[in-house]
Short mmCIF file of C-alpha atoms and ligand atoms in Angstrom, two decimals:
data_model
loop_
_atom_site.label_atom_id
_atom_site.label_comp_id
_atom_site.label_asym_id
_atom_site.label_seq_id
_atom_site.Cartn_x
_atom_site.Cartn_y
_atom_site.Cartn_z
CA MET A 1 11.31 15.24 4.58
CA SER A 2 14.49 15.66 6.61
CA GLU A 3 16.36 12.91 8.39
CA ILE A 4 16.46 12.83 12.18
CA SER A 5 18.75 9.81 12.19
CA ALA A 6 20.25 7.48 9.63
CA PHE A 7 17.65 5.24 7.95
CA ASP A 8 16.88 2.56 10.51
CA PRO A 9 14.68 -0.16 8.92
CA ASP A 10 13.43 -1.56 12.22
CA ARG A 11 12.54 1.84 13.57
CA TYR A 12 10.73 2.64 10.33
CA LYS A 13 8.88 -0.68 10.44
CA ALA A 14 7.69 0.05 14.00
CA PHE A 15 6.44 3.46 12.80
CA GLU A 16 4.48 1.76 9.99
CA ARG A 17 3.07 -0.92 12.31
CA ASP A 18 1.83 1.67 14.80
CA GLY A 19 0.38 3.73 11.96
CA TRP A 20 -1.56 0.83 10.47
CA ARG A 21 -2.84 -0.17 13.91
CA ARG A 22 -4.34 3.31 14.18
CA SER A 23 -5.84 3.14 10.68
CA SER A 24 -7.26 -0.38 10.85
CA GLY A 25 -10.78 0.57 11.88
CA GLU A 26 -11.66 2.95 9.06
CA TYR A 27 -9.28 1.97 6.24
CA HIS A 28 -11.64 -0.41 4.46
CA ASP A 29 -14.67 1.86 4.35
CA LEU A 30 -12.70 5.02 3.51
CA PHE A 31 -10.12 3.76 1.03
CA GLY A 32 -11.07 0.19 0.15
CA SER A 33 -13.00 1.16 -2.99
CA GLY A 34 -9.75 2.70 -4.31
CA THR A 35 -7.33 -0.15 -3.59
CA ALA A 36 -9.93 -2.74 -4.69
CA GLN A 37 -9.64 -1.44 -8.26
CA ALA A 38 -6.22 -3.10 -8.52
CA ALA A 39 -7.47 -6.53 -7.41
CA GLY A 40 -8.59 -7.75 -10.85
CA PRO A 41 -5.37 -6.76 -12.69
CA LEU A 42 -3.22 -8.23 -9.87
CA LEU A 43 -5.07 -11.54 -9.86
CA ASP A 44 -4.97 -11.73 -13.67
CA ALA A 45 -1.20 -11.06 -13.58
CA VAL A 46 -0.63 -14.13 -11.39
CA ASN A 47 -3.12 -16.31 -13.34
CA ALA A 48 -5.26 -16.73 -10.23
CA GLY A 49 -8.07 -19.20 -10.85
CA ALA A 50 -9.93 -22.07 -9.26
CA GLY A 51 -7.64 -24.01 -6.96
CA THR A 52 -4.62 -21.64 -7.17
CA ARG A 53 -2.76 -21.57 -3.84
CA LEU A 54 -2.42 -17.81 -3.37
CA LEU A 55 -0.70 -15.70 -0.71
CA ASP A 56 -1.86 -12.08 -0.21
CA VAL A 57 1.02 -10.24 1.51
CA ALA A 58 0.16 -7.06 3.48
CA CYS A 59 -3.48 -8.04 3.01
CA GLY A 60 -4.93 -5.30 5.21
CA PRO A 61 -8.69 -5.84 5.62
CA GLY A 62 -8.58 -8.64 3.03
CA ILE A 63 -9.75 -6.84 -0.12
CA VAL A 64 -7.64 -8.82 -2.61
CA SER A 65 -7.89 -12.02 -0.55
CA GLY A 66 -11.68 -11.79 -0.87
CA ALA A 67 -11.48 -11.24 -4.64
CA ALA A 68 -9.12 -14.22 -4.97
CA ALA A 69 -11.41 -16.47 -2.93
CA ALA A 70 -14.30 -15.41 -5.20
CA ARG A 71 -12.26 -16.82 -8.12
CA GLY A 72 -11.94 -20.11 -6.31
CA CYS A 73 -8.34 -19.69 -5.10
CA SER A 74 -7.14 -21.25 -1.87
CA VAL A 75 -6.06 -18.08 -0.05
CA LEU A 76 -3.83 -17.14 2.87
CA GLY A 77 -3.79 -13.46 3.83
CA LEU A 78 -0.85 -12.14 5.86
CA ASP A 79 -0.36 -8.78 7.59
CA PHE A 80 1.52 -7.47 10.64
CA ALA A 81 -1.28 -5.21 11.93
CA THR A 82 -3.62 -7.11 14.26
CA GLY A 83 -6.47 -4.61 13.72
CA MET A 84 -6.31 -5.14 9.96
CA LEU A 85 -6.42 -8.92 10.48
CA ALA A 86 -9.47 -8.58 12.75
CA GLN A 87 -11.22 -6.61 10.00
CA ALA A 88 -10.25 -9.18 7.39
CA ARG A 89 -11.47 -12.12 9.49
CA GLU A 90 -14.78 -10.40 10.14
CA ARG A 91 -15.35 -9.65 6.45
CA TYR A 92 -14.13 -12.98 5.07
CA PRO A 93 -14.62 -15.65 7.78
CA GLU A 94 -14.02 -18.44 5.24
CA ILE A 95 -10.44 -17.24 4.47
CA GLU A 96 -7.36 -17.95 6.61
CA PHE A 97 -5.54 -14.80 7.77
CA ARG A 98 -2.25 -14.95 9.65
CA GLU A 99 -0.11 -12.42 11.50
CA GLY A 100 3.38 -12.08 10.02
CA ASP A 101 6.08 -9.80 8.70
CA ALA A 102 6.50 -9.46 4.92
CA GLU A 103 10.28 -9.26 5.47
CA ASP A 104 10.35 -12.62 7.24
CA LEU A 105 7.52 -14.75 5.85
CA PRO A 106 6.57 -17.44 8.41
CA LEU A 107 5.77 -19.89 5.59
CA LYS A 108 7.23 -23.04 4.03
CA ASP A 109 9.32 -23.02 0.83
CA ALA A 110 7.46 -23.55 -2.44
CA SER A 111 4.04 -23.57 -0.79
CA PHE A 112 2.18 -21.14 -3.15
CA GLU A 113 1.57 -20.86 -6.89
CA ALA A 114 0.80 -17.15 -6.73
CA VAL A 115 1.74 -14.25 -4.45
CA VAL A 116 0.22 -10.75 -4.60
CA CYS A 117 0.88 -7.61 -2.61
CA ASN A 118 -1.51 -4.67 -3.13
CA PHE A 119 0.00 -1.34 -2.05
CA GLY A 120 2.21 -2.99 0.56
CA MET A 121 5.71 -2.92 -0.94
CA ASN A 122 6.14 0.83 -0.51
CA HIS A 123 5.65 0.40 3.26
CA ILE A 124 8.31 -2.28 3.69
CA PRO A 125 11.76 -0.91 4.52
CA ARG A 126 13.81 -3.82 3.08
CA ALA A 127 12.16 -4.52 -0.30
CA GLU A 128 14.92 -6.96 -1.31
CA ARG A 129 14.21 -9.11 1.74
CA ALA A 130 10.46 -9.11 1.02
CA VAL A 131 11.00 -10.09 -2.63
CA ALA A 132 13.48 -12.85 -1.68
CA GLY A 133 10.89 -14.26 0.74
CA VAL A 134 8.23 -14.30 -1.97
CA PHE A 135 10.62 -16.13 -4.31
CA ARG A 136 11.28 -18.73 -1.61
CA VAL A 137 7.61 -19.47 -0.87
CA LEU A 138 6.63 -19.70 -4.57
CA SER A 139 6.78 -23.03 -6.35
CA PRO A 140 8.65 -23.20 -9.69
CA GLY A 141 6.58 -21.48 -12.40
CA GLY A 142 4.72 -19.48 -9.74
CA ARG A 143 3.92 -15.82 -10.29
CA TYR A 144 4.30 -12.66 -8.17
CA ALA A 145 2.61 -9.30 -8.73
CA PHE A 146 2.56 -6.15 -6.61
CA THR A 147 1.17 -2.65 -6.93
CA THR A 148 2.34 0.72 -5.62
CA TRP A 149 0.98 4.23 -6.16
CA SER A 150 2.43 6.12 -9.09
CA PRO A 151 4.12 9.43 -8.21
CA GLY A 152 1.58 10.88 -10.70
CA SER A 153 -1.17 10.24 -8.14
CA ALA A 154 -3.25 13.42 -7.66
CA GLN A 155 -3.64 12.75 -3.93
CA TYR A 156 0.14 13.01 -3.40
CA ARG A 157 0.28 16.13 -5.52
CA LEU A 158 -2.54 17.88 -3.65
CA VAL A 159 -0.92 17.15 -0.28
CA ASN A 160 2.61 18.06 -1.37
CA GLU A 161 1.58 21.33 -2.97
CA ALA A 162 -0.50 22.34 0.07
CA VAL A 163 2.36 21.52 2.49
CA GLN A 164 4.88 23.38 0.31
CA ALA A 165 2.63 26.44 0.21
CA HIS A 166 1.43 26.58 3.83
CA GLY A 167 3.53 24.28 6.00
CA ASP A 168 6.96 22.73 6.54
CA PRO A 169 7.81 19.81 4.20
CA ASP A 170 10.94 19.17 6.32
CA VAL A 171 9.33 18.38 9.67
CA PRO A 172 11.29 15.56 11.35
CA LEU A 173 9.78 12.16 10.58
CA PRO A 174 11.27 8.67 10.67
CA GLU A 175 13.26 8.24 7.49
CA GLY A 176 11.78 5.51 5.28
CA PRO A 177 12.33 3.82 1.94
CA ASP A 178 12.35 6.00 -1.17
CA ARG A 179 8.73 6.44 -2.26
CA THR A 180 9.66 6.83 -5.90
CA LEU A 181 11.67 3.58 -6.05
CA PHE A 182 8.85 1.70 -7.75
CA SER A 183 8.12 4.39 -10.33
CA ASP A 184 11.28 3.39 -12.19
CA PRO A 185 10.50 0.29 -14.31
CA GLY A 186 14.22 -0.48 -14.61
CA LEU A 187 14.69 -0.55 -10.84
CA CYS A 188 11.59 -2.72 -10.37
CA LYS A 189 12.85 -5.23 -12.91
CA ALA A 190 16.31 -5.21 -11.33
CA LEU A 191 14.81 -5.82 -7.88
CA LEU A 192 12.91 -8.86 -9.16
CA ALA A 193 15.76 -10.19 -11.28
CA GLY A 194 18.07 -9.85 -8.25
CA ALA A 195 15.88 -12.34 -6.38
CA GLY A 196 15.85 -14.77 -9.34
CA PHE A 197 12.57 -13.83 -11.03
CA GLU A 198 12.16 -13.85 -14.83
CA ASP A 199 9.96 -12.07 -17.38
CA ALA A 200 9.34 -8.99 -15.18
CA GLU A 201 6.74 -6.60 -16.56
CA VAL A 202 5.64 -3.17 -15.40
CA ALA A 203 2.18 -1.74 -16.23
CA GLU A 204 0.06 1.20 -15.12
CA ILE A 205 -3.45 0.72 -13.66
CA PRO A 206 -5.72 3.77 -13.98
CA ILE A 207 -7.36 3.92 -10.53
CA VAL A 208 -9.88 6.69 -9.77
CA LEU A 209 -10.71 7.41 -6.14
CA LYS A 210 -14.32 8.56 -5.80
CA CYS A 211 -15.07 10.83 -2.84
CA THR A 212 -18.36 12.36 -1.75
CA GLY A 213 -16.59 15.71 -1.32
CA PRO A 214 -13.40 17.41 -0.06
CA GLU A 215 -14.07 16.39 3.57
CA HIS A 216 -14.19 12.75 2.52
CA LEU A 217 -10.83 13.09 0.77
CA ILE A 218 -9.29 14.74 3.84
CA ASP A 219 -10.68 11.93 6.01
CA ILE A 220 -9.04 9.38 3.69
CA ILE A 221 -5.70 11.18 3.89
CA TYR A 222 -5.75 11.41 7.72
CA LYS A 223 -7.24 7.99 8.44
CA SER A 224 -5.99 5.67 5.67
CA THR A 225 -2.33 6.63 5.29
CA VAL A 226 0.72 6.46 7.56
CA ARG A 227 3.53 8.64 6.18
CA THR A 228 1.24 11.32 4.77
CA ARG A 229 -0.76 11.51 7.98
CA ALA A 230 2.45 11.80 10.02
CA LEU A 231 3.65 14.62 7.75
CA LEU A 232 0.37 16.50 8.27
CA GLU A 233 0.08 15.85 12.00
CA ALA A 234 3.61 17.17 12.53
CA GLN A 235 2.60 20.60 11.16
CA SER A 236 1.61 23.42 13.53
CA LEU A 237 -2.15 23.69 14.10
CA PRO A 238 -2.54 26.95 12.14
CA ALA A 239 -0.51 25.51 9.25
CA ARG A 240 -2.57 22.34 9.27
CA GLY A 241 -5.78 24.37 9.00
CA LYS A 242 -4.41 26.20 5.95
CA ILE A 243 -3.14 22.96 4.40
CA ASN A 244 -6.53 21.24 4.83
CA ARG A 245 -8.30 24.21 3.25
CA ALA A 246 -5.83 24.24 0.34
CA ILE A 247 -6.30 20.49 -0.26
CA ALA A 248 -10.09 20.91 -0.16
CA GLU A 249 -9.95 23.85 -2.56
CA ALA A 250 -7.69 22.07 -5.06
CA ALA A 251 -9.78 18.88 -4.80
CA ARG A 252 -12.83 20.78 -6.09
CA GLY A 253 -11.06 20.83 -9.46
CA PHE A 254 -11.84 17.09 -9.68
CA GLU A 255 -15.61 17.49 -9.24
CA LYS A 256 -17.72 15.46 -11.65
CA ASP A 257 -21.48 15.00 -11.38
CA GLY A 258 -21.53 15.95 -7.70
CA THR A 259 -18.62 13.74 -6.56
CA LEU A 260 -14.84 14.06 -6.66
CA GLU A 261 -12.96 11.75 -9.01
CA ILE A 262 -9.31 11.80 -7.97
CA PRO A 263 -6.96 10.08 -10.46
CA MET A 264 -4.59 7.80 -8.54
CA PRO A 265 -2.75 5.68 -11.12
CA ALA A 266 -0.94 2.64 -9.76
CA VAL A 267 2.16 0.86 -10.98
CA MET A 268 1.86 -2.93 -11.20
CA VAL A 269 4.98 -5.09 -11.35
CA SER A 270 4.77 -8.81 -12.08
CA ALA A 271 7.20 -11.66 -12.73
CA ARG A 272 7.60 -15.46 -12.77
CA LYS A 273 9.77 -17.81 -10.75
CA PRO A 274 11.62 -20.07 -13.24
C1 SAM B 301 -1.96 0.45 2.12
S1 SAM B 301 -2.37 -0.93 3.13
C2 SAM B 301 -2.84 -2.10 1.85
C3 SAM B 301 -3.88 -3.06 2.34
C4 SAM B 301 -4.50 -3.98 1.28
N1 SAM B 301 -3.49 -4.82 0.63
C5 SAM B 301 -5.32 -3.27 0.23
O1 SAM B 301 -5.36 -3.76 -0.89
O2 SAM B 301 -5.97 -2.26 0.53
C6 SAM B 301 -0.77 -1.52 3.59
C7 SAM B 301 -0.83 -2.75 4.47
O3 SAM B 301 0.51 -3.25 4.58
C8 SAM B 301 0.67 -3.80 5.87
N2 SAM B 301 2.12 -3.90 6.11
C9 SAM B 301 3.03 -2.89 6.04
N3 SAM B 301 4.26 -3.37 6.30
C10 SAM B 301 4.13 -4.71 6.54
C11 SAM B 301 5.04 -5.74 6.87
N4 SAM B 301 6.36 -5.49 7.03
N5 SAM B 301 4.57 -6.98 7.03
C12 SAM B 301 3.24 -7.26 6.88
N6 SAM B 301 2.33 -6.31 6.60
C13 SAM B 301 2.76 -5.04 6.41
C14 SAM B 301 -0.08 -2.82 6.75
O4 SAM B 301 -0.41 -3.36 8.01
C15 SAM B 301 -1.32 -2.52 5.89
O5 SAM B 301 -2.36 -3.42 6.18
#
Protein backbone atom coordinates (compact mmCIF):
# COMPACT_ATOMS: atom_id res chain seq x y z
CA MET A 1 0.00 0.00 0.00
CA SER A 2 1.62 3.30 -0.98
CA GLU A 3 1.46 6.51 0.99
CA ILE A 4 -0.47 9.47 -0.38
CA SER A 5 0.56 11.66 2.54
CA ALA A 6 2.48 11.24 5.76
CA PHE A 7 0.66 9.05 8.31
CA ASP A 8 -2.02 11.30 9.76
CA PRO A 9 -3.70 9.54 12.74
CA ASP A 10 -6.82 11.72 12.70
CA ARG A 11 -7.33 11.28 9.00
CA TYR A 12 -6.88 7.54 9.39
CA LYS A 13 -9.33 7.45 12.30
CA ALA A 14 -11.96 9.26 10.20
CA PHE A 15 -11.42 6.67 7.43
CA GLU A 16 -11.99 3.85 9.96
CA ARG A 17 -15.06 5.54 11.46
CA ASP A 18 -16.67 5.99 8.04
CA GLY A 19 -15.80 2.40 7.14
CA TRP A 20 -17.36 0.94 10.26
CA ARG A 21 -20.47 3.08 9.80
CA ARG A 22 -20.89 1.44 6.40
CA SER A 23 -20.32 -2.06 7.80
CA SER A 24 -22.50 -1.77 10.90
CA GLY A 25 -25.63 -3.33 9.42
CA GLU A 26 -24.22 -6.65 8.25
CA TYR A 27 -21.09 -7.13 10.37
CA HIS A 28 -22.70 -9.20 13.11
CA ASP A 29 -24.47 -11.70 10.87
CA LEU A 30 -21.59 -12.06 8.40
CA PHE A 31 -18.55 -12.08 10.65
CA GLY A 32 -19.82 -12.32 14.23
CA SER A 33 -19.47 -16.11 14.42
CA GLY A 34 -15.74 -15.64 13.70
CA THR A 35 -14.92 -12.87 16.19
CA ALA A 36 -17.15 -14.52 18.85
CA GLN A 37 -14.69 -17.43 19.04
CA ALA A 38 -12.24 -15.17 20.87
CA ALA A 39 -14.76 -14.10 23.53
CA GLY A 40 -14.18 -17.04 25.90
CA PRO A 41 -10.35 -16.83 25.89
CA LEU A 42 -10.49 -13.01 26.30
CA LEU A 43 -12.88 -13.17 29.24
CA ASP A 44 -10.85 -15.96 30.86
CA ALA A 45 -7.68 -13.87 30.44
CA VAL A 46 -9.19 -11.01 32.46
CA ASN A 47 -10.77 -13.35 35.08
CA ALA A 48 -14.24 -12.13 34.15
CA GLY A 49 -16.85 -13.56 36.49
CA ALA A 50 -19.96 -12.64 38.42
CA GLY A 51 -19.84 -9.01 39.47
CA THR A 52 -16.65 -8.06 37.54
CA ARG A 53 -16.87 -4.45 36.32
CA LEU A 54 -15.83 -4.94 32.69
CA LEU A 55 -15.26 -2.49 29.84
CA ASP A 56 -15.49 -3.79 26.23
CA VAL A 57 -13.57 -1.31 24.06
CA ALA A 58 -14.44 -1.19 20.32
CA CYS A 59 -17.40 -3.41 21.19
CA GLY A 60 -18.98 -3.34 17.73
CA PRO A 61 -22.39 -5.09 17.85
CA GLY A 62 -21.69 -6.22 21.43
CA ILE A 63 -20.51 -9.80 20.90
CA VAL A 64 -18.02 -9.91 23.80
CA SER A 65 -20.17 -7.60 25.95
CA GLY A 66 -23.00 -10.13 25.63
CA ALA A 67 -20.72 -13.04 26.58
CA ALA A 68 -19.44 -11.08 29.60
CA ALA A 69 -22.96 -10.24 30.75
CA ALA A 70 -23.83 -13.96 30.47
CA ARG A 71 -21.02 -14.60 33.01
CA GLY A 72 -22.61 -12.12 35.37
CA CYS A 73 -20.21 -9.21 34.73
CA SER A 74 -21.36 -5.61 35.02
CA VAL A 75 -20.58 -4.47 31.46
CA LEU A 76 -20.06 -1.21 29.61
CA GLY A 77 -19.54 -1.46 25.85
CA LEU A 78 -17.87 1.44 24.04
CA ASP A 79 -17.48 2.11 20.31
CA PHE A 80 -17.21 5.16 18.04
CA ALA A 81 -19.53 3.88 15.30
CA THR A 82 -23.16 4.82 16.02
CA GLY A 83 -24.50 2.04 13.75
CA MET A 84 -22.55 -0.58 15.69
CA LEU A 85 -23.93 0.79 18.97
CA ALA A 86 -27.48 0.64 17.60
CA GLN A 87 -26.93 -3.02 16.73
CA ALA A 88 -25.47 -3.73 20.16
CA ARG A 89 -28.35 -2.03 21.99
CA GLU A 90 -30.90 -3.96 19.97
CA ARG A 91 -29.23 -7.30 20.65
CA TYR A 92 -28.42 -6.71 24.31
CA PRO A 93 -30.94 -4.20 25.71
CA GLU A 94 -29.89 -5.01 29.30
CA ILE A 95 -26.26 -3.83 28.69
CA GLU A 96 -25.09 -0.20 28.72
CA PHE A 97 -23.37 0.88 25.48
CA ARG A 98 -21.74 4.29 25.09
CA GLU A 99 -20.31 6.24 22.18
CA GLY A 100 -16.62 7.07 22.65
CA ASP A 101 -13.13 7.01 21.20
CA ALA A 102 -10.72 4.29 22.36
CA GLU A 103 -7.90 6.86 22.19
CA ASP A 104 -9.67 9.19 24.61
CA LEU A 105 -11.81 7.06 26.94
CA PRO A 106 -14.64 9.20 28.39
CA LEU A 107 -14.47 7.27 31.68
CA LYS A 108 -13.32 7.80 35.27
CA ASP A 109 -9.95 6.59 36.59
CA ALA A 110 -9.88 3.15 38.22
CA SER A 111 -13.51 2.41 37.40
CA PHE A 112 -13.12 -1.15 35.96
CA GLU A 113 -11.58 -4.44 37.09
CA ALA A 114 -11.29 -5.79 33.56
CA VAL A 115 -10.94 -4.31 30.07
CA VAL A 116 -11.15 -6.28 26.81
CA CYS A 117 -10.81 -5.25 23.19
CA ASN A 118 -11.68 -7.87 20.54
CA PHE A 119 -10.13 -7.08 17.15
CA GLY A 120 -10.16 -3.34 17.80
CA MET A 121 -6.52 -2.45 18.52
CA ASN A 122 -5.39 -2.91 14.92
CA HIS A 123 -7.88 -0.21 13.85
CA ILE A 124 -6.67 2.42 16.31
CA PRO A 125 -3.96 4.69 14.94
CA ARG A 126 -2.33 5.61 18.30
CA ALA A 127 -2.08 2.26 20.14
CA GLU A 128 0.03 3.79 22.94
CA ARG A 129 -2.73 6.29 23.71
CA ALA A 130 -5.38 3.54 23.76
CA VAL A 131 -3.29 1.35 26.10
CA ALA A 132 -2.53 4.29 28.42
CA GLY A 133 -6.27 5.01 28.64
CA VAL A 134 -7.02 1.39 29.56
CA PHE A 135 -4.34 1.52 32.28
CA ARG A 136 -5.93 4.69 33.69
CA VAL A 137 -9.48 3.30 33.88
CA LEU A 138 -8.39 -0.02 35.43
CA SER A 139 -8.24 -0.37 39.20
CA PRO A 140 -5.03 -1.77 40.74
CA GLY A 141 -4.81 -5.52 40.07
CA GLY A 142 -7.17 -5.14 37.09
CA ARG A 143 -6.55 -7.04 33.87
CA TYR A 144 -6.49 -6.08 30.18
CA ALA A 145 -6.67 -8.43 27.19
CA PHE A 146 -6.97 -7.72 23.47
CA THR A 147 -6.98 -9.74 20.28
CA THR A 148 -5.82 -9.00 16.75
CA TRP A 149 -5.69 -11.18 13.63
CA SER A 150 -2.47 -13.08 13.10
CA PRO A 151 -0.67 -12.34 9.81
CA GLY A 152 -1.03 -16.13 9.27
CA SER A 153 -4.76 -15.61 8.72
CA ALA A 154 -5.84 -17.35 5.49
CA GLN A 155 -8.29 -14.55 4.65
CA TYR A 156 -5.45 -12.00 4.43
CA ARG A 157 -3.38 -14.40 2.37
CA LEU A 158 -6.17 -15.11 -0.13
CA VAL A 159 -6.82 -11.40 -0.64
CA ASN A 160 -3.15 -10.41 -0.85
CA GLU A 161 -2.27 -13.14 -3.32
CA ALA A 162 -5.27 -12.32 -5.54
CA VAL A 163 -4.45 -8.58 -5.53
CA GLN A 164 -0.76 -9.28 -6.27
CA ALA A 165 -1.71 -11.52 -9.19
CA HIS A 166 -4.54 -9.50 -10.76
CA GLY A 167 -4.60 -5.98 -9.35
CA ASP A 168 -2.52 -3.14 -7.92
CA PRO A 169 -1.40 -3.60 -4.28
CA ASP A 170 -0.16 0.02 -4.31
CA VAL A 171 -3.42 1.84 -4.96
CA PRO A 172 -3.48 5.06 -2.88
CA LEU A 173 -5.21 4.52 0.46
CA PRO A 174 -5.00 6.44 3.73
CA GLU A 175 -1.83 5.30 5.45
CA GLY A 176 -2.61 3.50 8.73
CA PRO A 177 -0.87 1.76 11.60
CA ASP A 178 1.36 -1.20 10.78
CA ARG A 179 -0.87 -4.28 10.57
CA THR A 180 1.89 -6.61 11.65
CA LEU A 181 2.72 -4.65 14.83
CA PHE A 182 0.83 -7.08 17.05
CA SER A 183 2.31 -10.21 15.51
CA ASP A 184 5.57 -9.49 17.33
CA PRO A 185 5.21 -10.71 20.95
CA GLY A 186 8.17 -8.55 21.99
CA LEU A 187 6.56 -5.38 20.65
CA CYS A 188 3.22 -6.24 22.28
CA LYS A 189 4.89 -6.74 25.65
CA ALA A 190 6.87 -3.51 25.24
CA LEU A 191 3.69 -1.60 24.39
CA LEU A 192 2.00 -2.84 27.56
CA ALA A 193 5.06 -2.42 29.77
CA GLY A 194 5.43 1.15 28.44
CA ALA A 195 2.00 1.98 29.89
CA GLY A 196 2.88 0.38 33.26
CA PHE A 197 1.36 -3.09 32.84
CA GLU A 198 3.02 -6.21 34.29
CA ASP A 199 3.05 -9.94 33.49
CA ALA A 200 2.24 -9.48 29.77
CA GLU A 201 1.50 -12.72 27.94
CA VAL A 202 0.93 -13.43 24.27
CA ALA A 203 -1.04 -16.49 23.06
CA GLU A 204 -2.56 -17.70 19.80
CA ILE A 205 -6.28 -18.51 19.47
CA PRO A 206 -7.13 -20.94 16.65
CA ILE A 207 -10.21 -19.31 15.09
CA VAL A 208 -11.90 -20.98 12.10
CA LEU A 209 -14.28 -18.89 9.99
CA LYS A 210 -17.07 -21.08 8.59
CA CYS A 211 -18.62 -19.89 5.32
CA THR A 212 -21.44 -21.41 3.29
CA GLY A 213 -19.33 -20.97 0.14
CA PRO A 214 -16.95 -18.62 -1.71
CA GLU A 215 -19.67 -15.97 -2.20
CA HIS A 216 -20.20 -15.83 1.55
CA LEU A 217 -16.47 -15.28 2.11
CA ILE A 218 -16.39 -12.50 -0.49
CA ASP A 219 -19.41 -10.89 1.19
CA ILE A 220 -17.56 -10.98 4.53
CA ILE A 221 -14.48 -9.37 2.98
CA TYR A 222 -16.47 -6.55 1.31
CA LYS A 223 -18.97 -5.92 4.10
CA SER A 224 -17.13 -6.66 7.37
CA THR A 225 -13.71 -5.07 6.86
CA VAL A 226 -12.49 -1.51 6.32
CA ARG A 227 -8.90 -1.51 5.01
CA THR A 228 -9.29 -4.67 2.94
CA ARG A 229 -12.54 -3.46 1.41
CA ALA A 230 -10.94 -0.10 0.57
CA LEU A 231 -8.02 -1.90 -1.11
CA LEU A 232 -10.43 -3.96 -3.23
CA GLU A 233 -12.80 -1.10 -4.07
CA ALA A 234 -9.87 1.00 -5.28
CA GLN A 235 -9.05 -1.58 -7.98
CA SER A 236 -10.33 -1.14 -11.55
CA LEU A 237 -13.59 -2.99 -12.23
CA PRO A 238 -12.00 -5.61 -14.52
CA ALA A 239 -9.23 -6.22 -11.97
CA ARG A 240 -11.76 -6.54 -9.17
CA GLY A 241 -13.66 -9.18 -11.13
CA LYS A 242 -10.47 -11.21 -11.58
CA ILE A 243 -9.51 -10.75 -7.92
CA ASN A 244 -12.93 -11.92 -6.70
CA ARG A 245 -12.73 -14.99 -8.94
CA ALA A 246 -9.21 -15.77 -7.71
CA ILE A 247 -10.28 -15.46 -4.04
CA ALA A 248 -13.28 -17.73 -4.70
CA GLU A 249 -11.12 -20.29 -6.49
CA ALA A 250 -8.46 -20.36 -3.76
CA ALA A 251 -11.15 -20.51 -1.04
CA ARG A 252 -12.42 -23.81 -2.48
CA GLY A 253 -9.21 -25.35 -1.13
CA PHE A 254 -10.73 -24.94 2.35
CA GLU A 255 -13.91 -26.93 1.59
CA LYS A 256 -14.89 -29.43 4.25
CA ASP A 257 -18.20 -31.30 4.35
CA GLY A 258 -19.91 -28.79 2.07
CA THR A 259 -18.75 -25.61 3.85
CA LEU A 260 -15.56 -23.56 3.81
CA GLU A 261 -13.43 -23.61 6.96
CA ILE A 262 -11.02 -20.69 6.73
CA PRO A 263 -8.27 -20.72 9.40
CA MET A 264 -7.98 -17.24 10.91
CA PRO A 265 -5.71 -17.55 13.97
CA ALA A 266 -5.78 -14.61 16.36
CA VAL A 267 -3.11 -13.22 18.66
CA MET A 268 -4.26 -12.51 22.22
CA VAL A 269 -2.24 -10.20 24.45
CA SER A 270 -3.03 -9.86 28.15
CA ALA A 271 -1.50 -8.13 31.17
CA ARG A 272 -2.17 -6.88 34.71
CA LYS A 273 -2.12 -3.41 36.24
CA PRO A 274 0.08 -3.59 39.38
C1 LIG B 1 -13.42 -5.55 13.78
S1 LIG B 1 -14.65 -4.64 14.65
C2 LIG B 1 -14.67 -5.56 16.19
C3 LIG B 1 -16.03 -5.54 16.82
C4 LIG B 1 -16.22 -6.45 18.04
N1 LIG B 1 -15.30 -6.12 19.12
C5 LIG B 1 -16.14 -7.93 17.74
O1 LIG B 1 -15.72 -8.67 18.61
O2 LIG B 1 -16.56 -8.36 16.65
C6 LIG B 1 -13.76 -3.18 15.11
C7 LIG B 1 -14.60 -2.21 15.91
O3 LIG B 1 -13.71 -1.20 16.40
C8 LIG B 1 -14.40 0.02 16.43
N2 LIG B 1 -13.38 1.08 16.52
C9 LIG B 1 -12.34 1.28 15.67
N3 LIG B 1 -11.61 2.34 16.08
C10 LIG B 1 -12.20 2.82 17.22
C11 LIG B 1 -11.92 3.88 18.09
N4 LIG B 1 -10.86 4.71 17.89
N5 LIG B 1 -12.72 4.07 19.16
C12 LIG B 1 -13.78 3.26 19.38
N6 LIG B 1 -14.12 2.24 18.56
C13 LIG B 1 -13.33 2.01 17.49
C14 LIG B 1 -15.21 -0.02 15.15
O4 LIG B 1 -16.28 0.90 15.14
C15 LIG B 1 -15.67 -1.48 15.13
O5 LIG B 1 -16.91 -1.62 15.78
